[in-house]
C-alpha cells in the first residue's frame, strides 16, 4: 500500500477541483453576503461604509419584508400538508392492483418532470379572468367568474393550488417506495386480528411511513423557500405583494431596485431559516436513527 | 352483503384513482389540445375541431426555440459531464482515503445541500461578472458543477464496493486513478444513471439562475426563452404559448415516456439517503 503521507496528498488532489468550486459558489458567497449586509450602499460620491445592523433595522421597519415572510409561512402551511396527504393517497392508489396502474402513476408523476415555468404558462391561462378555463367552467354552471390572480385575497391560494399539483406526484414516489418496503405479513397479521383497512392504515402503515414523511416534509419546507419560478409567469409577486415570497423579494431588491446591500441582509435571513431547518433535520433524523 | 360492499368500495377506489389521474394530467392534455387546434378553439372544446400545426410554426417564427433548445442541450451536457468527473474524484477521496479533517471537509460539502446556488444569486452574479462569465453557458453551469448531492450519492456507492477488489487491482499495478476508473466507476453504474437523470431534469427545468446570468439569445436556455415568450405583455395567444410550451418540454417529456421506470426509480433512489 501507499505511504500515509502520499495518501493524504492524493486525497487532497482528488478533492481539489470540487473544493475550489464549492468554496467559490457556496462558502465564499455566504461569507460575503453576511459581510455585505453590514455595509451601506455606496454611490458615486459616497463609498459604501460600515453601518452595522442598519440594514436589519431597515428590514424590521419594512412592511414588505414582513408581508413576504408571512406569505412564505402561509405558502408552506397551505401547500405542504395538502401535498403530503395527496401524495399518500396517490401512493395508496397505485400500490395495489388497479386497472391501468402504470398510466395512473405516470399521470401523477408527470408534473414533476415538467419545468415550473412551462406549467405556470398553462396555469396562467386557467386563471385568466373571463376567457380562462376556470371562469369558463364557472360561468358554464351559472356562477360568476373571478380575477383569481388579480385579487389579493385569492392570488396566494391560486399559486398554492398549482404548487400542490406540481409537488404531490413527486412526494408520491417516496411514499410508494416506503410502502413497498413494508412486509406484507403485517397486513395479513392485521387482517387476522380483525383490523379494518382504516385501522391498518392509521395503526400500522402510517407510523411505518413516519421516516418518509419526515424526509418529505423537510424537503417540502426547504422547497417552499427556494421555489419562486412560477411567480415570474403568474403574478410577479403581485398584486400589492400579496403573492410575493422571500426569494422573489431578494431577486427584486437586488436586480430590479439594485439595493444589493439590503438584498444581502434579506439573504442572511433566508440563510438563517435554511440553516435552522438543516439543524432541525440533523437532530431529528439523528434521534430517529438512534431509536431504530 | 359485505362482499357486495367490498366490491362497491373497490370500484369507488378505482374511480377515485382515475379521476385524480385525469385531473393531474389535464393541464398537459389541455396544452396539447390548444397547441394542435386553431386559436379560436383554445377555449372551445369541439370534438371535430380542425387540427393544425400552425401554432408551432408561429411559435418558432416568433422566438428562436431551436437555438434555445441547443443552448439547453449544451448546458445540461456540460453540467452533467463536469459533475460526473468532479463528484467521482471527490467521492472517491471521501469513501476510501483517511486524511485529517475528512469529517469537517465532508460537512462543508454537505452545506451545499441546504444552501443551493439559487439562494446566493447576488454574490454569485458578482463573482461571475468578475471572471467575465456573465451571459455565457459556462457561467450558468459553473455554480452547479461541484454538486454536494452527487458527491454524497457516489460516496455511498463507492463505500459499498468491496475493498478486496481495489487491493486486487492495486496488486495488478493500478494507480489511484486506474483503480477508480476500472473498479469503482463500473460498479457504480446504477448510481451514475440515477444521478444523471435527476441532474438532467433539474437543469433542464432550472429557471431563476439562468434568467439572471443570461441576456442574449446565444446563451439563453429554453426555460428562460419560454419565460420571456409567455409573458402576457408579449401579446401572443394561448394556442401559440401552448405550442411553445410543448416545444420546450417535448425532449424531456419524450425521454420520460421512454424511460419512465428509470425516471421514477432514479427519483426514488435519489431520495433514499
XYZ file of C-alpha atoms in Angstrom:
565
model
C 0.000 0.000 0.000
C 0.943 3.627 -0.331
C 2.713 5.618 2.327
C 0.266 7.521 4.522
C 1.668 10.939 3.630
C 1.425 10.322 -0.086
C -2.076 9.060 0.612
C -3.100 12.421 2.055
C -1.716 14.259 -0.923
C -3.722 12.039 -3.263
C -6.904 12.651 -1.286
C -6.463 16.407 -1.376
C -5.648 16.374 -5.069
C -8.848 14.423 -5.741
C -10.869 16.856 -3.670
C -9.277 19.984 -5.090
C -11.457 20.680 -8.155
C -14.753 20.185 -6.321
C -13.490 22.063 -3.264
C -12.476 25.131 -5.269
C -15.920 25.376 -6.887
C -17.751 24.705 -3.640
C -15.800 27.416 -1.874
C -16.262 29.830 -4.778
C -20.030 29.370 -5.106
C -21.213 28.343 -1.656
C -18.869 29.236 1.194
C -17.257 32.415 -0.078
C -20.569 33.995 -1.209
C -22.172 33.044 2.101
C -19.471 34.948 3.956
C -19.521 37.937 1.608
C -23.316 38.103 1.892
C -23.071 38.356 5.668
C -20.321 40.998 5.425
C -22.156 42.986 2.767
C -25.322 43.058 4.851
C -23.411 45.150 7.413
C -22.471 47.858 4.922
C -24.416 50.684 3.324
C -24.989 51.004 -0.378
C -22.202 53.022 -1.949
C -22.818 55.728 -4.534
C -20.544 57.556 -6.965
C -19.788 60.274 -4.437
C -20.167 58.345 -1.200
C -18.409 54.995 -0.921
C -20.018 52.067 0.860
C -19.328 52.182 4.589
C -19.814 50.006 7.621
C -23.233 50.619 9.155
C -23.535 47.664 11.467
C -27.077 46.409 11.771
C -28.691 49.354 9.941
C -29.846 47.157 7.058
C -31.501 44.848 9.560
C -33.154 47.775 11.283
C -34.485 48.854 7.923
C -35.753 45.327 7.396
C -37.603 45.295 10.711
C -39.334 48.515 9.642
C -40.054 47.272 6.129
C -43.691 46.203 5.857
C -42.990 44.374 2.591
C -40.433 42.160 4.359
C -42.968 41.113 6.992
C -45.604 40.638 4.342
C -43.288 38.431 2.295
C -42.209 36.416 5.319
C -45.849 35.908 6.293
C -46.703 34.893 2.747
C -43.929 32.346 2.771
C -45.235 30.902 6.006
C -48.775 30.674 4.627
C -47.408 29.243 1.432
C -45.607 26.492 3.365
C -48.612 25.854 5.603
C -51.004 25.772 2.673
C -49.003 23.583 0.327
C -47.102 21.085 2.475
C -49.830 19.208 4.427
C -52.092 19.035 1.390
C -49.414 17.775 -0.972
C -48.247 15.207 1.584
C -51.815 13.965 2.142
C -52.394 13.764 -1.609
C -49.055 12.031 -2.089
C -50.033 9.331 0.439
C -53.410 8.915 -1.229
C -51.791 8.604 -4.653
C -49.263 6.097 -3.371
C -52.058 4.030 -1.781
C -53.934 4.073 -5.078
C -51.055 2.849 -7.204
C -49.608 0.480 -4.615
C -52.399 -2.037 -5.167
C -53.982 -3.726 -8.127
C -55.639 -1.123 -10.310
C -56.590 -1.249 -13.971
C -54.148 0.922 -15.903
C -51.913 1.337 -12.877
C -48.829 2.456 -14.772
C -50.858 5.065 -16.651
C -52.265 6.430 -13.409
C -48.823 6.516 -11.833
C -47.466 8.325 -14.866
C -50.282 10.889 -14.714
C -49.460 11.632 -11.075
C -45.747 11.917 -11.679
C -45.659 13.872 -14.970
C -45.980 17.369 -13.420
C -42.755 16.668 -11.514
C -40.551 16.460 -14.583
C -42.033 19.496 -16.345
C -40.346 22.878 -15.833
C -42.190 25.105 -13.381
C -42.052 27.919 -15.905
C -43.768 25.790 -18.566
C -46.582 24.598 -16.324
C -47.064 28.120 -14.989
C -47.730 29.196 -18.574
C -50.565 26.701 -18.790
C -51.946 27.555 -15.376
C -51.847 31.260 -16.178
C -54.441 30.542 -18.804
C -56.575 28.567 -16.357
C -56.663 31.560 -14.032
C -57.202 34.276 -16.633
C -60.438 36.162 -15.893
C -63.429 35.581 -18.200
C -61.683 33.689 -21.025
C -59.653 31.407 -18.741
C -60.623 27.778 -18.302
C -61.754 28.062 -14.683
C -64.002 31.033 -15.387
C -65.366 29.318 -18.485
C -66.380 26.337 -16.396
C -67.789 28.536 -13.638
C -69.903 30.618 -15.992
C -70.935 27.395 -17.693
C -72.559 26.160 -14.485
C -74.083 29.549 -13.777
C -71.539 31.003 -11.359
C -69.702 34.224 -11.981
C -66.020 34.395 -12.898
C -63.280 35.861 -10.784
C -59.923 37.553 -11.331
C -58.038 34.845 -9.405
C -54.547 36.279 -9.813
C -55.635 39.921 -9.635
C -57.345 39.719 -6.282
C -55.047 39.896 -3.218
C -57.397 37.528 -1.401
C -57.201 34.709 -3.936
C -53.795 35.114 -5.539
C -51.742 33.201 -2.957
C -54.213 30.272 -2.736
C -54.221 30.143 -6.555
C -50.434 29.887 -6.614
C -50.606 27.244 -3.862
C -53.013 25.059 -5.836
C -50.561 24.957 -8.715
C -47.666 24.167 -6.383
C -49.600 21.302 -4.791
C -50.354 19.940 -8.242
C -46.652 20.151 -9.110
C -45.282 18.570 -5.930
C -47.739 15.861 -4.843
C -46.623 13.397 -7.534
C -43.003 13.902 -6.596
C -43.652 13.066 -2.953
C -45.779 10.102 -4.025
C -42.670 8.375 -5.361
C -41.059 8.318 -1.919
C -44.214 7.013 -0.263
C -44.569 4.349 -2.916
C -41.015 3.197 -2.235
C -41.662 3.142 1.503
C -44.940 1.227 1.124
C -43.275 -1.394 -0.998
C -40.786 -1.939 1.793
C -43.498 -2.727 4.341
C -43.571 -6.508 4.808
C -46.900 -7.971 3.562
C -47.068 -10.173 6.672
C -48.020 -7.115 8.677
C -51.126 -6.641 6.611
C -52.075 -10.304 6.929
C -51.485 -10.217 10.671
C -53.652 -7.111 10.991
C -56.364 -8.763 8.936
C -56.289 -11.887 11.108
C -56.657 -9.690 14.159
C -59.773 -8.304 12.544
C -58.411 -4.848 11.885
C -60.218 -2.907 9.174
C -58.404 -1.040 6.474
C -58.549 2.276 8.311
C -57.178 0.730 11.467
C -54.432 -0.927 9.472
C -53.545 2.362 7.791
C -53.520 4.504 10.927
C -52.091 1.951 13.363
C -49.600 0.116 11.183
C -48.837 1.762 7.886
C -48.811 5.429 8.809
C -46.388 5.002 11.739
C -44.106 2.972 9.485
C -44.185 5.789 6.957
C -43.057 8.374 9.516
C -39.402 8.486 8.398
C -40.571 9.102 4.828
C -42.981 11.769 5.999
C -40.155 13.472 7.837
C -37.889 13.348 4.807
C -40.614 14.631 2.506
C -41.671 17.285 4.984
C -38.199 18.748 5.333
C -37.675 18.732 1.590
C -41.026 20.425 1.140
C -40.214 23.133 3.666
C -36.852 23.839 2.036
C -38.543 23.887 -1.368
C -41.190 26.328 -0.247
C -38.428 28.853 0.428
C -36.444 28.125 -2.722
C -39.041 27.759 -5.407
C -40.196 31.027 -6.991
C -40.139 30.280 -10.739
C -43.929 30.333 -11.040
C -44.100 33.881 -9.673
C -42.238 35.167 -12.729
C -45.024 33.972 -15.007
C -48.105 34.024 -12.813
C -48.013 37.119 -10.641
C -44.601 38.836 -10.328
C -45.344 38.825 -6.621
C -48.427 40.994 -7.006
C -50.960 42.374 -6.657
C -49.572 44.592 -3.918
C -47.082 41.896 -2.818
C -49.944 39.548 -1.970
C -48.137 36.595 -3.567
C -44.539 37.751 -3.063
C -42.171 35.245 -1.445
C -38.818 35.787 0.246
C -36.511 34.628 -2.554
C -38.501 36.586 -5.148
C -38.258 39.680 -2.964
C -34.485 39.184 -2.775
C -34.366 38.927 -6.549
C -36.427 42.098 -6.972
C -34.409 44.031 -4.393
C -31.107 43.095 -5.983
C -31.857 43.051 -9.693
C -34.757 45.485 -10.110
C -34.067 48.082 -7.390
C -30.289 47.420 -7.246
C -30.310 47.536 -3.437
C -27.687 44.817 -3.183
C -26.778 45.528 0.452
C -30.364 45.310 1.581
C -30.752 42.180 -0.547
C -27.732 40.761 1.294
C -29.471 41.332 4.637
C -32.592 39.584 3.293
C -30.444 36.721 2.058
C -28.942 36.350 5.532
C -32.451 35.867 6.919
C -33.131 33.199 4.303
C -29.803 31.537 5.079
C -30.617 31.514 8.796
C -34.025 29.976 8.111
C -32.480 27.258 5.953
C -29.675 26.630 8.436
C -32.200 26.340 11.254
C -34.164 23.780 9.303
C -30.986 21.912 8.405
C -30.007 21.688 12.069
C -33.517 20.604 12.970
C -33.326 17.913 10.350
C -29.948 16.800 11.618
C -31.111 16.436 15.203
C -34.479 14.879 14.442
C -33.006 12.432 11.966
C -30.224 11.679 14.389
C -32.769 10.809 17.048
C -34.684 8.610 14.676
C -31.596 6.649 13.696
C -30.768 6.330 17.365
C -34.080 4.766 18.275
C -34.110 2.257 15.473
C -73.591 -8.386 1.808
C -70.092 -7.438 2.877
C -68.905 -8.908 -0.384
C -71.086 -6.528 -2.350
C -69.908 -3.638 -0.193
C -66.294 -4.617 -0.759
C -66.757 -4.740 -4.497
C -68.529 -1.421 -4.398
C -65.676 0.084 -2.406
C -63.127 -1.341 -4.812
C -64.906 0.270 -7.754
C -65.167 3.516 -5.866
C -61.437 3.468 -5.272
C -60.624 2.741 -8.892
C -62.859 5.605 -9.949
C -61.256 7.964 -7.453
C -57.758 6.970 -8.573
C -58.673 7.606 -12.197
C -60.452 10.888 -11.539
C -57.391 12.142 -9.695
C -55.150 10.941 -12.525
C -57.272 12.738 -15.132
C -57.267 15.869 -13.021
C -53.476 15.690 -12.704
C -52.805 15.176 -16.383
C -55.444 17.630 -17.598
C -53.213 20.736 -17.785
C -50.881 18.848 -20.100
C -53.785 17.458 -22.111
C -55.159 20.963 -22.382
C -51.788 22.245 -23.664
C -51.875 19.549 -26.345
C -55.430 20.495 -27.308
C -54.653 24.206 -27.580
C -51.382 23.655 -29.436
C -52.834 21.453 -32.164
C -56.010 23.453 -32.829
C -56.569 26.937 -34.275
C -56.700 29.778 -31.739
C -60.491 30.011 -31.948
C -60.769 26.549 -30.384
C -58.424 27.236 -27.450
C -61.355 27.523 -25.073
C -63.967 25.938 -27.259
C -63.722 22.188 -26.986
C -65.465 20.997 -30.107
C -64.563 17.401 -30.853
C -64.396 17.859 -34.622
C -62.210 20.970 -34.469
C -59.664 21.047 -37.276
C -56.129 20.009 -36.410
C -53.267 22.301 -37.325
C -49.523 22.736 -36.895
C -49.694 26.499 -37.492
C -49.241 27.306 -33.801
C -45.876 25.540 -33.774
C -44.773 27.333 -36.920
C -45.903 30.646 -35.429
C -44.088 29.999 -32.123
C -40.908 29.040 -33.975
C -41.086 32.174 -36.111
C -41.582 34.465 -33.121
C -38.772 33.164 -30.943
C -35.647 31.110 -31.668
C -36.751 27.994 -29.777
C -34.388 25.762 -31.703
C -31.484 27.931 -30.602
C -32.767 27.799 -27.001
C -33.013 24.021 -27.276
C -29.434 23.760 -28.496
C -28.318 26.004 -25.615
C -30.169 23.817 -23.128
C -28.659 20.623 -24.503
C -25.169 22.139 -24.407
C -25.822 23.377 -20.873
C -27.088 20.106 -19.398
C -24.326 18.132 -21.149
C -21.656 20.481 -19.851
C -23.019 20.445 -16.312
C -23.525 16.688 -16.217
C -20.090 15.781 -17.586
C -18.327 18.145 -15.181
C -20.470 16.940 -12.283
C -19.703 13.299 -13.016
C -15.981 13.975 -13.185
C -15.675 16.254 -10.146
C -18.063 14.267 -7.965
C -16.358 10.967 -8.800
C -12.959 12.324 -7.764
C -14.239 13.884 -4.548
C -16.497 10.959 -3.647
C -13.611 8.541 -4.019
C -11.457 10.670 -1.735
C -14.199 10.665 0.913
C -15.019 6.980 0.546
C -11.544 5.456 0.549
C -8.989 7.872 1.997
C -8.445 8.581 5.629
C -6.975 12.037 5.932
C -7.029 14.527 8.789
C -10.058 16.808 8.684
C -12.100 14.493 6.481
C -15.252 14.807 8.586
C -15.036 18.595 8.639
C -14.471 18.858 4.900
C -17.368 16.483 4.269
C -19.637 18.579 6.479
C -18.558 21.658 4.487
C -19.586 19.857 1.309
C -22.992 18.894 2.685
C -23.775 22.539 3.445
C -24.492 22.904 -0.267
C -27.480 20.558 0.093
C -29.252 23.326 2.016
C -27.649 26.424 0.555
C -28.037 25.843 -3.157
C -26.593 28.423 -5.578
C -30.063 29.970 -6.166
C -30.035 31.393 -2.650
C -26.778 33.242 -3.265
C -27.789 34.740 -6.622
C -26.477 38.215 -5.843
C -22.962 37.255 -4.770
C -22.625 34.541 -7.394
C -23.546 37.080 -10.028
C -20.777 39.371 -8.718
C -18.256 36.514 -8.790
C -19.099 35.519 -12.329
C -19.038 39.080 -13.608
C -15.565 39.423 -12.099
C -14.482 36.471 -14.260
C -16.373 37.901 -17.264
C -18.608 34.852 -17.386
C -21.936 36.666 -17.295
C -24.045 35.688 -20.304
C -22.094 32.531 -21.058
C -23.272 28.942 -20.840
C -20.247 28.176 -18.658
C -21.491 30.892 -16.324
C -24.877 29.201 -15.946
C -23.275 25.854 -15.242
C -20.269 26.677 -13.085
C -22.021 27.097 -9.695
C -23.626 23.643 -10.046
C -20.664 21.598 -11.178
C -19.391 20.661 -7.724
C -22.604 19.037 -6.555
C -22.791 18.031 -2.907
C -25.636 15.716 -3.762
C -23.552 13.930 -6.412
C -20.589 13.625 -4.074
C -22.825 12.187 -1.360
C -24.578 9.697 -3.642
C -21.341 8.434 -5.210
C -19.588 8.219 -1.866
C -22.329 5.867 -0.672
C -21.940 3.756 -3.806
C -18.148 3.624 -3.527
C -18.302 2.707 0.141
C -20.369 -0.361 -0.647
C -17.773 -1.556 -3.168
C -15.727 -4.432 -1.681
C -12.266 -3.256 -0.736
C -10.724 -6.545 -1.894
C -11.405 -5.529 -5.481
C -9.326 -2.395 -5.005
C -6.500 -4.356 -3.368
C -6.506 -6.817 -6.244
C -6.352 -4.005 -8.786
C -3.508 -2.364 -6.850
C -1.569 -5.641 -6.905
C -2.044 -5.721 -10.662
C -0.313 -2.345 -10.760
C -3.204 0.112 -10.970
C -2.653 3.604 -9.601
C -5.319 5.640 -7.753
C -6.948 6.879 -10.949
C -6.714 3.425 -12.516
C -8.486 1.804 -9.565
C -11.168 4.417 -9.704
C -11.761 4.067 -13.419
C -11.524 0.259 -13.610
C -13.115 -0.810 -10.326
C -15.287 1.868 -8.728
C -16.843 3.607 -11.715
C -18.119 0.443 -13.478
C -19.604 -0.936 -10.272
C -21.449 2.308 -9.510
C -23.212 2.413 -12.879
C -26.795 2.383 -11.455
C -25.909 5.321 -9.208
C -24.474 7.211 -12.159
C -27.637 6.621 -14.176
C -29.913 7.728 -11.351
C -27.836 10.818 -10.710
C -27.686 11.673 -14.412
C -31.471 11.546 -14.790
C -32.061 13.699 -11.721
C -29.376 16.176 -12.774
C -30.542 16.474 -16.386
C -34.181 17.002 -15.448
C -33.210 19.503 -12.754
C -31.023 21.617 -15.009
C -33.334 21.335 -17.988
C -36.033 22.867 -15.760
C -33.922 25.394 -13.851
C -35.025 28.988 -14.363
C -34.052 31.607 -11.787
C -30.266 31.426 -12.064
C -30.156 31.172 -15.898
C -32.574 34.111 -16.033
C -30.211 36.268 -14.016
C -26.983 35.281 -15.694
C -28.094 35.321 -19.361
C -29.285 38.185 -21.510
C -28.865 37.114 -25.102
C -30.346 34.589 -27.482
C -26.971 32.857 -27.862
C -26.903 31.672 -24.242
C -30.500 31.602 -23.046
C -31.871 28.130 -22.254
C -35.415 27.015 -23.097
C -36.913 27.886 -19.719
C -35.748 31.497 -19.888
C -36.795 31.797 -23.519
C -40.196 30.436 -22.638
C -40.483 32.706 -19.602
C -39.969 35.755 -21.806
C -42.188 34.399 -24.560
C -45.065 33.534 -22.262
C -45.203 36.912 -20.538
C -48.701 38.394 -21.033
C -47.281 41.629 -22.419
C -45.666 39.811 -25.350
C -49.091 39.649 -26.981
C -49.249 36.075 -28.228
C -52.352 33.938 -27.935
C -52.821 30.825 -25.844
C -52.539 28.388 -28.679
C -49.116 29.731 -29.580
C -47.979 29.794 -25.944
C -49.151 26.188 -25.618
C -47.242 25.220 -28.740
C -44.115 26.946 -27.417
C -44.568 25.234 -24.061
C -44.815 21.829 -25.719
C -41.743 22.574 -27.844
C -39.804 23.338 -24.674
C -40.880 20.292 -22.722
C -41.016 17.815 -25.633
C -37.494 16.375 -25.362
C -37.815 15.802 -21.628
C -41.365 14.508 -21.959
C -40.385 12.010 -24.676
C -37.401 10.888 -22.610
C -39.726 10.471 -19.654
C -42.197 8.370 -21.620
C -39.387 6.150 -22.901
C -37.528 5.772 -19.601
C -40.471 6.126 -17.239
C -39.375 3.308 -14.980
C -35.799 4.574 -14.725
C -37.009 8.100 -14.059
C -39.260 7.044 -11.224
C -36.618 4.757 -9.773
C -33.917 7.396 -10.007
C -36.040 9.886 -8.093
C -36.714 7.198 -5.506
C -33.047 6.320 -5.363
C -32.120 9.977 -5.022
C -34.454 10.303 -2.080
C -33.214 7.349 -0.103
C -30.140 8.770 1.511
